[in-house]
Amino acid sequence: MPTHENLPEHATGQNRFRTAPATLFMDRFMTVAIKAGGALVITSVLGIFVFILLQIWPLFAPASVVEARNIQLPDNNYSIIGIDEWGALPFLMEPDGKMLTADFETGEIRKIPIDFGENPPPKFTATTLNKREQDIILGTNDGRFFMVSPKYSSSESDGRQLITINPKASPAEPIGIPGQPVQTIAYGESGSQKLVVAIQPDGDTNRISASLYKRKRSLMGAGKTALAASFDLTPLIPGTPSRIIVPGTADSVIATTADGKVHYLVQNGDSGFSLAQTFSPFSDLENPEIATAAFLFGDVSIVFGSESGANRIFSLYYPEGGDKRLFGLTHEFPSLGARPNFIASTLRNKAFLLGGGNALSLRYSTTDSIRWEQGVPYDPVNAVISGKYQRMAVLDSENKLHFFEIHDPHADSGWKALFGKVWYEGSSAPKWEWQSTGGSDDFEPKYSLIPLIFGTLKGTLYAMVFAVPIALLAALYTSQFLDPGSRAMIKPVMEIMASLPSVVLGFLAAIYIAPLIEDEVPSLLLVAAGLPIIAASIGFVWSRLPIEFRKFIPAGREWIVFLPVLLGSGAFLWSLGPAFEAIAFAVTDPATGQRVGDFRAWWPAATGSTFDQRNSLVVGFMMGFAVIPIIFTITEDALSNVPKSLLTASMACGASRWQTALRIVLPTASAGIFSALMIGLGRAVGETMIVVMATGNTPIMEWNIFSGMRTLSANIAVELPEAPHHSTLYRTLFLGAMVLFLLTFAVNTVAEILRQRLREKFKTV
Amino acid sequence: MTTNTLKQPRPDFINIRDFSFFYGKKQALFNISMEIPERQVTAFIGPSGCGKSTLLRNLNRMNDLIDDIHHEGDIVIHDKSIYDPHIEVISLRKRVGMVFQKSNPFPKSIYENVVYPLRVAGQNKKHILDETVERSLRGAALWDEVKDRLHESALSLSGGQMQRLCIARAIANRPEILLMDEPCSALDPIATVKVEELIRKLKEEFTIVIVTHNMQQATRCSDRTAFFYLGKLIEFDITQKIFSNPSSKQTEDYITGRFG
Ligand SMILES: Nc1ncnc2c1ncn2[C@@H]1O[C@H](COP(=O)(O)OP(=O)(O)OP(=O)(O)O)[C@@H](O)[C@H]1O
Ligand SMILES: [Mg+2]
């Protein structure tokens, strides 16, 4: 080609259309690398998600109960079943006072003689079991009772646990009418006293006698128990009691009569007993008769089963406004469908087994849930659950003993426990409550997430109420009214504020702000109410000033005049606080009888809500500080990114700066502002350290600004060190994390949809 | 404004006196002095970057929005300096409307775009707004195209329609002076003709200053033409005179296309 003759080779050769191999390689390599990286990120996020789900799932899983083996026992009329802690060696009592054990591992049945130290051996007419110690109490035909302690021991052999039993009987004690056979016996034992109640025939009627034993304190430590008093309870109970139960507190007696009534007798010191309450659990049923009744673990609630299978739980609590602890219906379960023969409770939680009419049903009182239910091809007549709630032994009418393995680590959990209102023992109504640890052994953890979700929302709300107006107005002012010189300084300062670690803010809040606010609430109120008014009036006065004054201050630098005035009046208002407090928040000082201004005392008196030093106001204030820079910077960017051409167009139409800001800039930037709010909200929802440090972390449910809260995130931080691996608490914390995630996810999704709408609506050319 | 039409038009309605303008240190206008007559069309022509838009934007002080600018000299409209501190810039801009080089509709409906000047002036009466919308859109030769979609977004319009919408917006509040910065640069020939017709019609009421790169347009619709070069006013005269018999060599070179 002649025209190319004088061009160099690189400008004419075909090589100039080639792509360098390195470019191609890089291009392909980066494509693969980026894809792999993306896939990795998605997989790990999903992995975390799956992990959390796996942690949470068992909270909602039903109990697994499987029959492991059964052992045919010799025919006899076994009165009670007891079991060791591990569920390996249950014992049954024969009517003649002999003990029979059935070994779960080997299936071996052994008769264990008990030495009562009498010849001829005593004749027994009544038996009961003290569940806590698995002690057997035997009433004799001559008005006495023996107590037999099974004395289980566990040893290790060949790496296997070996459980042995070595029952010991203590010498007989007389009860009630001497020489009269004991028909029914009940026993309760607390740390300081024992209560034995017996029913004996007394002529044509029955006599109910109670013996109270007290532990004597001696110099050598805990001494022997000795009879302290005997009482005749017969006159207290109308009708003939068919069943008596004594709780582990050994200070009251529950007697049920054949007409389906329950009589609750309480001890009044040493002087005797009195009837505190009579109630009828099944009064609304056709047959109100009580088929079976037993205390649940903790001895505060009684499970009743009616002849028809109805199942209700009555618990002791102080009724609203009452000063006496009485029984009231707290839980109702579906009917078993047949007469329940027994109720077996555990020593670990509020679960109980109800059996009868070819059905077994494992239920959990607190959460009203049926953990497991099954029809069985036999009629269960008695059962016992091991102390660790791992195994149970069910005796059927053919004297076959069925062993079940229970796997139900999170019996106290479930939808209801986590999200529903739950009627916990001791409270007077169903509530949402969080309390993971308590003082006593029979403390029942309360795992409702609702107070935490509430706390999260409360903290977020107060933070946003404080932060949003300030951040938005500041961003609007900075982007639309401030001169560029000052703007160039403000933005980086705000960005530094955004990067302040929240632990620093929390520390500041707890150590400095909280005590300050505690004393100066009236000052704070004055400033909060006064400053906006003053600011607005300064603006008004300024706009009315003749131009001769205004022209000294260039547009955008009005703050040079405003700031000193604002600060000055703010300080002035603050100093008015004590005077304001004396006028508006006066209370009568109980010590001197004088009227003094004291907001801390005034608030609870006036509103009935509490005043805590570390309260929502502090949190809102400090969390607001954490959120303001974020909202501010993003909003400022959004506002500044509104095309200049729109501003000039608006100005050219004769709009003022304010009109332009309001009518053009704000709507156009609304999508960005919305994102800013949502990101701020996300930060506030997930904020942990400030809340942990600046509130009392009390999981309460009230909007009171002067009380604290506990948020989901703070809850995780506070509880995690105390949560044993794979415990209900541990899993509940994961659930809390999941709820937090879902909360922010929901907020973000809604926000994103709205943002897209806004962006579509206000998109610029 | 209606009273204006009765009075004799003033030859020095806009009086630019020895006006210089600086973007920071950079001087964009050099000692411009000219008198723009009332109710006539004055065209600013000149090569790109010579300061036409700068001068135009000064007439309603739109340059105030730019940081670090200053000026020397004065601009007097109707015997009042526009830099008089007692004059509110906002009311100045209400008197002096503007159509920009690049169309800049608000992200609002067509209707709201047109009534925006009325709304910011506090006018919210529906019948007045409705009447204004129809009149202004007819004025900007856009009515027939958009009358059925007044409440759709202005951004759904074509580029040329948007520019006419901006004209409609600029005349909605009937300013005394209308500044137009290359209003037809994005328009097709038919729309251009419409706008030119519009300009001729508007000059019965308004004083119009138009910046254009289109010589034909200047001859077709302006009464007077000012030629700028490198920030200086080279020549300002009756349009016919400028195009038939320019007194400056530079002007002649430019209009005959023998420039640079
Ligand atoms: N905002 C600004 N800041 C700094 N310099 C500017 C600014 N706007 C314009 N200038 C400069 O001022 C001079 C005049 O610009 P102007 O926009 O007035 O030109 P013009 O005649 O309108 O050109 P065109 O025909 O291309 O629109 C140019 O050199 C330009 O670079
Ligand atoms: Mg220009």
CSV table of N, CA and C in Angstrom, one decimal, chain A residues 527-570:
chain,number,residue,atom,x,y,z
A,527,VAL,N,-32.4,23.1,78.2
A,527,VAL,CA,-31.5,23.3,77.1
A,527,VAL,C,-32.2,22.6,75.9
A,528,ALA,N,-32.7,21.4,76.0
A,528,ALA,CA,-33.3,20.7,74.9
A,528,ALA,C,-34.5,21.4,74.4
A,529,ALA,N,-35.3,22.0,75.2
A,529,ALA,CA,-36.5,22.7,74.8
A,529,ALA,C,-36.1,24.1,74.3
A,530,GLY,N,-35.1,24.7,75.0
A,530,GLY,CA,-34.8,26.1,74.7
A,530,GLY,C,-34.0,26.4,73.5
A,531,LEU,N,-33.0,25.5,73.2
A,531,LEU,CA,-32.0,25.8,72.2
A,531,LEU,C,-32.7,25.9,70.8
A,532,PRO,N,-33.6,24.9,70.4
A,532,PRO,CA,-34.2,25.1,69.1
A,532,PRO,C,-35.0,26.4,69.0
A,533,ILE,N,-35.7,26.8,70.1
A,533,ILE,CA,-36.4,28.0,70.0
A,533,ILE,C,-35.5,29.2,69.8
A,534,ILE,N,-34.4,29.2,70.6
A,534,ILE,CA,-33.5,30.3,70.5
A,534,ILE,C,-32.8,30.3,69.1
A,535,ALA,N,-32.5,29.2,68.6
A,535,ALA,CA,-31.8,29.1,67.3
A,535,ALA,C,-32.8,29.7,66.3
A,536,ALA,N,-34.1,29.3,66.4
A,536,ALA,CA,-35.0,29.8,65.4
A,536,ALA,C,-35.2,31.3,65.5
A,537,SER,N,-35.2,31.8,66.8
A,537,SER,CA,-35.4,33.2,66.9
A,537,SER,C,-34.2,34.0,66.4
A,538,ILE,N,-33.0,33.4,66.6
A,538,ILE,CA,-31.8,34.1,66.1
A,538,ILE,C,-31.9,34.2,64.6
A,539,GLY,N,-32.3,33.1,64.0
A,539,GLY,CA,-32.5,33.1,62.5
A,539,GLY,C,-33.5,34.2,62.1
A,540,PHE,N,-34.6,34.3,62.8
A,540,PHE,CA,-35.6,35.3,62.5
A,540,PHE,C,-35.1,36.7,62.6
A,541,VAL,N,-34.4,37.0,63.7
A,541,VAL,CA,-33.9,38.3,64.0
A,541,VAL,C,-32.9,38.6,62.9
A,542,TRP,N,-32.0,37.7,62.6
A,542,TRP,CA,-31.0,37.9,61.6
A,542,TRP,C,-31.6,38.3,60.3
A,543,SER,N,-32.6,37.6,59.9
A,543,SER,CA,-33.2,37.9,58.6
A,543,SER,C,-33.8,39.2,58.5
A,544,ARG,N,-34.2,39.7,59.7
A,544,ARG,CA,-34.9,41.1,59.8
A,544,ARG,C,-33.9,42.2,59.9
A,545,LEU,N,-32.6,41.8,60.2
A,545,LEU,CA,-31.6,42.9,60.4
A,545,LEU,C,-31.4,43.6,59.1
A,546,PRO,N,-31.2,45.0,59.2
A,546,PRO,CA,-30.9,45.7,57.9
A,546,PRO,C,-29.6,45.2,57.3
A,547,ILE,N,-29.5,45.4,56.0
A,547,ILE,CA,-28.4,44.8,55.3
A,547,ILE,C,-27.1,45.4,55.7
A,548,GLU,N,-27.1,46.6,56.3
A,548,GLU,CA,-25.9,47.3,56.7
A,548,GLU,C,-25.2,46.4,57.8
A,549,PHE,N,-25.9,45.7,58.6
A,549,PHE,CA,-25.3,44.8,59.6
A,549,PHE,C,-24.9,43.5,59.0
A,550,ARG,N,-25.8,43.0,58.2
A,550,ARG,CA,-25.6,41.6,57.7
A,550,ARG,C,-24.4,41.5,56.7
A,551,LYS,N,-24.1,42.7,56.0
A,551,LYS,CA,-23.2,42.6,54.9
A,551,LYS,C,-21.8,42.3,55.4
A,552,PHE,N,-21.5,42.4,56.7
A,552,PHE,CA,-20.2,42.2,57.2
A,552,PHE,C,-19.9,40.7,57.3
A,553,ILE,N,-20.9,39.9,57.4
A,553,ILE,CA,-20.8,38.4,57.4
A,553,ILE,C,-21.1,37.9,56.1
A,554,PRO,N,-20.1,37.2,55.4
A,554,PRO,CA,-20.4,36.6,54.1
A,554,PRO,C,-21.4,35.5,54.3
A,555,ALA,N,-22.2,35.3,53.2
A,555,ALA,CA,-23.2,34.2,53.2
A,555,ALA,C,-22.5,32.9,53.5
A,556,GLY,N,-23.1,32.1,54.4
A,556,GLY,CA,-22.4,30.8,54.7
A,556,GLY,C,-21.6,30.9,56.0
A,557,ARG,N,-21.3,32.1,56.4
A,557,ARG,CA,-20.5,32.2,57.7
A,557,ARG,C,-21.3,32.8,58.8
A,558,GLU,N,-22.6,32.7,58.7
A,558,GLU,CA,-23.4,33.3,59.7
A,558,GLU,C,-23.2,32.7,61.1
A,559,TRP,N,-22.6,31.4,61.1
A,559,TRP,CA,-22.4,30.8,62.3
A,559,TRP,C,-21.4,31.5,63.2
A,560,ILE,N,-20.6,32.4,62.6
A,560,ILE,CA,-19.7,33.2,63.4
A,560,ILE,C,-20.4,34.0,64.4
A,561,VAL,N,-21.6,34.5,64.0
A,561,VAL,CA,-22.5,35.3,64.9
A,561,VAL,C,-23.3,34.4,65.8
A,562,PHE,N,-23.8,33.3,65.1
A,562,PHE,CA,-24.8,32.5,65.8
A,562,PHE,C,-24.2,31.7,67.0
A,563,LEU,N,-23.0,31.1,66.7
A,563,LEU,CA,-22.5,30.1,67.6
A,563,LEU,C,-22.3,30.7,69.0
A,564,PRO,N,-21.6,31.9,69.1
A,564,PRO,CA,-21.5,32.4,70.5
A,564,PRO,C,-22.8,32.7,71.2
A,565,VAL,N,-23.8,33.2,70.4
A,565,VAL,CA,-25.1,33.5,71.0
A,565,VAL,C,-25.7,32.2,71.5
A,566,LEU,N,-25.6,31.1,70.6
A,566,LEU,CA,-26.2,29.9,71.0
A,566,LEU,C,-25.6,29.3,72.2
A,567,LEU,N,-24.2,29.2,72.2
A,567,LEU,CA,-23.5,28.7,73.3
A,567,LEU,C,-23.8,29.4,74.6
A,568,GLY,N,-23.8,30.7,74.5
A,568,GLY,CA,-24.1,31.6,75.6
A,568,GLY,C,-25.5,31.3,76.2
A,569,SER,N,-26.5,31.2,75.3
A,569,SER,CA,-27.8,31.0,75.9
A,569,SER,C,-28.0,29.6,76.4
A,570,GLY,N,-27.3,28.6,75.7
A,570,GLY,CA,-27.3,27.3,76.2
A,570,GLY,C,-26.7,27.2,77.6
